[in-house]
mmCIF file of C-alpha atoms and ligand atoms in Angstrom:
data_model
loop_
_atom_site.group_PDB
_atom_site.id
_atom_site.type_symbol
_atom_site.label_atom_id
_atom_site.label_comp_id
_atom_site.label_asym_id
_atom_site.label_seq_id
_atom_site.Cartn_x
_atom_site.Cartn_y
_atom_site.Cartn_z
ATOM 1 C CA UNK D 1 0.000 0.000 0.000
ATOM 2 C CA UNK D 2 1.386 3.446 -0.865
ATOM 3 C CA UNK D 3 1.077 6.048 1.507
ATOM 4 C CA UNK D 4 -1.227 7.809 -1.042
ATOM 5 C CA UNK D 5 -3.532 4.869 -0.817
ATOM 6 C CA UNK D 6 -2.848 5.086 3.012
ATOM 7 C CA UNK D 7 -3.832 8.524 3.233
ATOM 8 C CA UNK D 8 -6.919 8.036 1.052
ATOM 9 C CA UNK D 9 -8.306 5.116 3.458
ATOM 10 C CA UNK D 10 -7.311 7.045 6.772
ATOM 11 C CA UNK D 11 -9.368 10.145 5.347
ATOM 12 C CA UNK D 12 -12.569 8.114 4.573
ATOM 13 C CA UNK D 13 -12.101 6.431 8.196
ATOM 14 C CA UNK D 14 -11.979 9.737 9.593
ATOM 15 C CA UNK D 15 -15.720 11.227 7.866
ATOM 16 C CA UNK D 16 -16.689 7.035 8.960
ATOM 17 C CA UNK D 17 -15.692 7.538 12.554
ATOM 18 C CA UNK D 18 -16.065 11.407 13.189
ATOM 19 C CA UNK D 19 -19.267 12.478 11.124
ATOM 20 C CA UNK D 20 -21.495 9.720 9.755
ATOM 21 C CA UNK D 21 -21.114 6.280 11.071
ATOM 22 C CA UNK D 22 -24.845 5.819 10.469
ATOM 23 C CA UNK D 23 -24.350 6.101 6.780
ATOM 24 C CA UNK D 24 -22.532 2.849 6.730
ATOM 25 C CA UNK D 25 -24.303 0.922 9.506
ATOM 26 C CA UNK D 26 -21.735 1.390 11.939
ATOM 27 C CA UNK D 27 -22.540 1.598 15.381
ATOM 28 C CA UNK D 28 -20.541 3.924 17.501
ATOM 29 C CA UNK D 29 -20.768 3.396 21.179
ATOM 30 C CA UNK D 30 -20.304 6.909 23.976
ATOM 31 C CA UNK D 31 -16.845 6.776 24.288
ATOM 32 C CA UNK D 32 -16.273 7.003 20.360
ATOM 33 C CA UNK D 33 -15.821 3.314 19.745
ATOM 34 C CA UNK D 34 -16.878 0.822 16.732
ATOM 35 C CA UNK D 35 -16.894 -2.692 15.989
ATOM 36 C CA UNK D 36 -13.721 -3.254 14.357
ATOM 37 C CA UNK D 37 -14.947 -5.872 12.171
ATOM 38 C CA UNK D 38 -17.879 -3.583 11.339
ATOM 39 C CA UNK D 39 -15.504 -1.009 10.011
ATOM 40 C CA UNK D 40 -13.239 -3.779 8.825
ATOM 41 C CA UNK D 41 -16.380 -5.175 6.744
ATOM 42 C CA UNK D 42 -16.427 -1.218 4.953
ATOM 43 C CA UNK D 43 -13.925 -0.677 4.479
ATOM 44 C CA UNK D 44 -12.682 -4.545 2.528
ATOM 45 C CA UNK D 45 -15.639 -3.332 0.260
ATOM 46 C CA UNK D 46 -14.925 0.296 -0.277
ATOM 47 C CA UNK D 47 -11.145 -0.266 -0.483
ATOM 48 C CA UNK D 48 -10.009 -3.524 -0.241
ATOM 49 C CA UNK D 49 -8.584 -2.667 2.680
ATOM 50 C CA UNK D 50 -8.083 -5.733 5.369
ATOM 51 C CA UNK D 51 -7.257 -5.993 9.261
ATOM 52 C CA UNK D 52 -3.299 -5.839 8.754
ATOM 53 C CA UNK D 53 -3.741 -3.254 6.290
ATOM 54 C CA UNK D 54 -6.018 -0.771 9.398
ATOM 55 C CA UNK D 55 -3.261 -2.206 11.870
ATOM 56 C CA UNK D 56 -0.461 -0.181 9.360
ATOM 57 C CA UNK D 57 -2.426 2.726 8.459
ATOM 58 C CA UNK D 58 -3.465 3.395 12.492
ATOM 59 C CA UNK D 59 -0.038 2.362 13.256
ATOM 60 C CA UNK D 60 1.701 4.769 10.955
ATOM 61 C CA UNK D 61 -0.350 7.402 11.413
ATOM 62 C CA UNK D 62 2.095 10.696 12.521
ATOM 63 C CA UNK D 63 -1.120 12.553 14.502
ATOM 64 C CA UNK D 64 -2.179 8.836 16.276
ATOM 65 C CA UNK D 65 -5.936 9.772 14.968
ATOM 66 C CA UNK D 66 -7.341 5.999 15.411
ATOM 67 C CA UNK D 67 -7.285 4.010 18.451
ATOM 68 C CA UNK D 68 -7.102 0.089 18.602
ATOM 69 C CA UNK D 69 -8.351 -1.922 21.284
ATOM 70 C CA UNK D 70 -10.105 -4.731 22.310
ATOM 71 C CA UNK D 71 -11.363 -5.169 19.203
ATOM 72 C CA UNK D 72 -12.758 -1.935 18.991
ATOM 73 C CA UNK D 73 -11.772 1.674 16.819
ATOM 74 C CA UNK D 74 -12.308 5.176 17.593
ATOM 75 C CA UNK D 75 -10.912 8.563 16.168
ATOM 76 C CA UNK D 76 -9.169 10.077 19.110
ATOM 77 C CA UNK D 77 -10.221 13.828 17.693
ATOM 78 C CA UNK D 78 -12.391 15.547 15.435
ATOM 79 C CA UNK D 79 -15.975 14.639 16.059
ATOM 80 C CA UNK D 80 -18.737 16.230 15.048
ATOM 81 C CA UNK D 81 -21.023 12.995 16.591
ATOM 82 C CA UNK D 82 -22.365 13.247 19.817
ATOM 83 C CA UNK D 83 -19.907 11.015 21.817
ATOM 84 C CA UNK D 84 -17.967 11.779 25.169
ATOM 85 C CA UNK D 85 -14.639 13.750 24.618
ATOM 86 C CA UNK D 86 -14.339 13.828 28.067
ATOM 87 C CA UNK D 87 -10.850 11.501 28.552
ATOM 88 C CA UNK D 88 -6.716 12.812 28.489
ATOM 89 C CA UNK D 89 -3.884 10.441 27.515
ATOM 90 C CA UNK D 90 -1.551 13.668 29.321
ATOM 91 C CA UNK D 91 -1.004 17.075 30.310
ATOM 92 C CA UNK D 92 -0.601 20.286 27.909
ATOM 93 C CA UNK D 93 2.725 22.352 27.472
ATOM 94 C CA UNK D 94 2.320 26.057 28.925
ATOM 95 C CA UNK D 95 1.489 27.065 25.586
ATOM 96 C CA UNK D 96 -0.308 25.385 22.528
ATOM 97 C CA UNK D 97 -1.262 26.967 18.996
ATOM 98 C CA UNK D 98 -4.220 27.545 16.899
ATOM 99 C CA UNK D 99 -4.040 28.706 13.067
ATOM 100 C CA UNK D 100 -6.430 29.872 11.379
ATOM 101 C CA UNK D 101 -8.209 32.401 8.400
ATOM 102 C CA UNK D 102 -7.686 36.163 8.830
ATOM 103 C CA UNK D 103 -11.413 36.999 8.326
ATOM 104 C CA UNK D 104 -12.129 34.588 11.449
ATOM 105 C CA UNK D 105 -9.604 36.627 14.138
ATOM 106 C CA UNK D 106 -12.255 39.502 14.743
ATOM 107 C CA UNK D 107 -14.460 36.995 16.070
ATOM 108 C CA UNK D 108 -12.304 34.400 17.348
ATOM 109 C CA UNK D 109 -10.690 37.563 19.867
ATOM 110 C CA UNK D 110 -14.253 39.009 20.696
ATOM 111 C CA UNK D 111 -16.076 35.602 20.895
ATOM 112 C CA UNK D 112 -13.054 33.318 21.908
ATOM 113 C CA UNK D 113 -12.161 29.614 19.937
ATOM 114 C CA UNK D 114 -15.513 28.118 19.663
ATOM 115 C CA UNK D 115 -15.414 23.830 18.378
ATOM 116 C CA UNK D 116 -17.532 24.915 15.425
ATOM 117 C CA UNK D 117 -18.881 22.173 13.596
ATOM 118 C CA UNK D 118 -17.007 19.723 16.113
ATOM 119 C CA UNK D 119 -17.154 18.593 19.374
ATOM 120 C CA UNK D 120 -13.927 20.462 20.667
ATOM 121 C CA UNK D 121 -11.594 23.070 19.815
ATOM 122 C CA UNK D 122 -8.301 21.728 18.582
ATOM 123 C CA UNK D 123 -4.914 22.979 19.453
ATOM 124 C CA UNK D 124 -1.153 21.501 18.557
ATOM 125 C CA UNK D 125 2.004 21.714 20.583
ATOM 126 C CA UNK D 126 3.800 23.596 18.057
ATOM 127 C CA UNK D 127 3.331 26.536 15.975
ATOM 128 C CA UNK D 128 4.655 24.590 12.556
ATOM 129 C CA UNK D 129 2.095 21.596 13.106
ATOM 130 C CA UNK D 130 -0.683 24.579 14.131
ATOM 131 C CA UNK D 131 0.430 26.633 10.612
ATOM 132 C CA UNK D 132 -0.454 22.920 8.392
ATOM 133 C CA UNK D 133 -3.564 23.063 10.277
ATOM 134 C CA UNK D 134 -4.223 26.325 9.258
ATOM 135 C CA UNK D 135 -3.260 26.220 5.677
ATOM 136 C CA UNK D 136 -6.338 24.206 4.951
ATOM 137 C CA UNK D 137 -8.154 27.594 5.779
ATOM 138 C CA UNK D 138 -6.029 29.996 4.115
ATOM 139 C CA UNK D 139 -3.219 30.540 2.161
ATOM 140 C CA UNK D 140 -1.895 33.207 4.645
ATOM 141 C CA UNK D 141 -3.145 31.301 8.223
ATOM 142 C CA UNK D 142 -2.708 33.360 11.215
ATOM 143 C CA UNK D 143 -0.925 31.883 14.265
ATOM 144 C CA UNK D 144 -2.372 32.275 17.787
ATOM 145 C CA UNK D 145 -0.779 31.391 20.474
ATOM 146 C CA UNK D 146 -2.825 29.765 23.594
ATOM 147 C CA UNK D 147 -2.038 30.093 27.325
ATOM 148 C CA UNK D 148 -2.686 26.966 28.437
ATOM 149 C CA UNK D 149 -0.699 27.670 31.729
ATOM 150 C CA UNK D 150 -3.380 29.549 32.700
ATOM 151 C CA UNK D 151 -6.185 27.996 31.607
ATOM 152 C CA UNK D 152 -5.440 25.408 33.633
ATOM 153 C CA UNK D 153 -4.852 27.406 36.406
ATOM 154 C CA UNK D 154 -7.941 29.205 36.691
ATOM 155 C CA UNK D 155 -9.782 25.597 35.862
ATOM 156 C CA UNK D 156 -10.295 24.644 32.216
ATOM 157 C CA UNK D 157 -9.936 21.621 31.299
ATOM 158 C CA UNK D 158 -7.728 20.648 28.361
ATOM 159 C CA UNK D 159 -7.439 16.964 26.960
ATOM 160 C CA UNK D 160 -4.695 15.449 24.958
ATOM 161 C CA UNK D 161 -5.342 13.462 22.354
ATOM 162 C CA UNK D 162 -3.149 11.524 20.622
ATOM 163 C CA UNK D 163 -0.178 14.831 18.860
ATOM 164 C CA UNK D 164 -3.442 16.804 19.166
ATOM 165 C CA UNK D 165 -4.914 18.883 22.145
ATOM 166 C CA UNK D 166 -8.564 19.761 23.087
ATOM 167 C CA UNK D 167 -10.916 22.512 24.641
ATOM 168 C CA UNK D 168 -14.724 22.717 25.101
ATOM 169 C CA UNK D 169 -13.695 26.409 23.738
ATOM 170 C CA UNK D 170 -10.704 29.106 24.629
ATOM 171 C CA UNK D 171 -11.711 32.101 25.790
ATOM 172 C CA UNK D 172 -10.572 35.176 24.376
ATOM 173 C CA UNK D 173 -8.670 36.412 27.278
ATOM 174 C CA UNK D 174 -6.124 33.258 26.908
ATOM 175 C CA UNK D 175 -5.414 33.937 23.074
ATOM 176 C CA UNK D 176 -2.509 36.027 21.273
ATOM 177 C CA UNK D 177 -1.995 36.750 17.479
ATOM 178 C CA UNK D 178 1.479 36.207 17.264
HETATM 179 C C1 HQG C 201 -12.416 28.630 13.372
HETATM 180 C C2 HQG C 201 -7.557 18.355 11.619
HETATM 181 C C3 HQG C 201 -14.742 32.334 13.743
HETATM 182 C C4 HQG C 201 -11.154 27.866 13.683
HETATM 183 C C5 HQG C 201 -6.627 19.407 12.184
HETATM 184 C C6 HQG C 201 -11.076 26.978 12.450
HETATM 185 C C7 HQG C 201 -7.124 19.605 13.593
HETATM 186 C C8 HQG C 201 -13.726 30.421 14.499
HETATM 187 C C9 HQG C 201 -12.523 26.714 12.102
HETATM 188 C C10 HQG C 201 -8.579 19.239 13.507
HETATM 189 C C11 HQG C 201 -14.125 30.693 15.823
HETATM 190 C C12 HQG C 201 -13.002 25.334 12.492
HETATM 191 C C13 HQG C 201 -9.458 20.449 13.632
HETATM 192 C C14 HQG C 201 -14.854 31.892 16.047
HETATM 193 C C15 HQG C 201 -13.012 28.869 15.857
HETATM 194 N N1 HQG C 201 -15.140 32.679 14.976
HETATM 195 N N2 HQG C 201 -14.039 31.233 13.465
HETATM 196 N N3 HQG C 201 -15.265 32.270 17.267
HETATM 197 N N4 HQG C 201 -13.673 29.731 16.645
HETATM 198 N N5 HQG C 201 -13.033 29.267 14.555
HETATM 199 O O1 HQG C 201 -11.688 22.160 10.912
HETATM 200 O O2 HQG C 201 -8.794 23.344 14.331
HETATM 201 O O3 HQG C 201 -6.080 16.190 9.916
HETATM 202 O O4 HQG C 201 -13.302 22.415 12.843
HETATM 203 O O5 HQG C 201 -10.053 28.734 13.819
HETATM 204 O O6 HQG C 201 -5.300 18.994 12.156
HETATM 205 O O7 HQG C 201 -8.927 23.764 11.813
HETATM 206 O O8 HQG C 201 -8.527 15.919 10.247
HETATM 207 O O9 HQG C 201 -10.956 23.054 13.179
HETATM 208 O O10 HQG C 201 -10.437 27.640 11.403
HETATM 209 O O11 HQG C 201 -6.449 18.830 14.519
HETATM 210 O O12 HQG C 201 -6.911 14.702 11.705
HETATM 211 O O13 HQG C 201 -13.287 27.665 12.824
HETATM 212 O O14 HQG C 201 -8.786 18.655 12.208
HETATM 213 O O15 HQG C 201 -7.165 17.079 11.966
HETATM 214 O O16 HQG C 201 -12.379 24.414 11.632
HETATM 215 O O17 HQG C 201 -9.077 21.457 12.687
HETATM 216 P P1 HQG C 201 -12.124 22.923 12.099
HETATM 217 P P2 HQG C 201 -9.360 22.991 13.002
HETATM 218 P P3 HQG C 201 -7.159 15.899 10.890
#
């Protein structure tokens, strides 16, 4: 398998897991979770795309966006699905980055980082990985920087997830165009 072909599969699993499930028959429990054979059984039909085949694309995968176990799968991030986002495989840096359009920084500094279509607001550990992110927005992303420090400190929660990191929303008084 190429990592074209990889990349192709691990996108579809993404909408499968994240947005519509139902569309394929899959049954995804509260905690994000599916059958692996169910998904196995769409994705051998879409793609002919078998069990060792998933183990190497979830494996390889640089952002860890698929979980494995017990015979189960879940996308770690990224939901728009009603599922519980509430669980942390760590604890965020002191600061974490956001990139995004230029039109959307008026609102983002008066409203604060709102999830949007999705479940949670997503933030990376470095400003590089945040700037990708934001290139899918705009060709000229914006980089904000997020005090996370203080978040914390004053009692939001933030989640890591896999090389991604998580916020029911960021206020604006924790965010910096930088
Ligand atoms: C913006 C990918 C106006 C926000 C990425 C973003 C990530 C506001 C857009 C993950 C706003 C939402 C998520 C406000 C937020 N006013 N605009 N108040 N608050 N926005 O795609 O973070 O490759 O839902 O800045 O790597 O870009 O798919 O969020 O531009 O980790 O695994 O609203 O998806 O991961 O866009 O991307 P998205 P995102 P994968």
């Amino acid at each position: 398998m190429t990592s074209e072909e990889r990349k192709r599969v691990s996108k579809f699993l993404s909408g499968l897991l994240r947005h519509y499930p139902d569309r394929f028959g899959v049954e995804v429990d509260r905690s994000g979770f599916a059958n692996l054979n169910d998904v196995l059984r769409v994705l051998e039909e879409r793609y002919g795309v078998g069990e060792e085949h998933l183990r190497a694309i979830v494996a390889l995968d640089g952002k860890r966006r698929f979980e494995i176990c017990d015979g189960k799968i879940r996308a770690r991030y990224g939901h728009s699905i009603d599922v519980d986002v509430r669980w942390s495989e760590g604890n965020a840096p002191r600061k974490l980055y956001h990139a995004t359009a230029p039109e959307n920084i008026g609102s983002i500094m008066r409203y604060g980082l709102l999830p949007m279509r999705r479940r949670e607001v997503h933030m990376t550990e470095t400003p590089e990985e945040a700037l990708e992110v934001g290139l899918r927005h705009s060709k000229t992303p914006v980089l904000l920087e997020i005090d996370a420090e203080n978040m914390i400190r004053d009692g939001l929660e933030i989640r890591k997830k896999g090389r991604v990191f998580t916020a029911d929303s960021v206020p604006p008084r924790y965010i910096r165009v930088v």
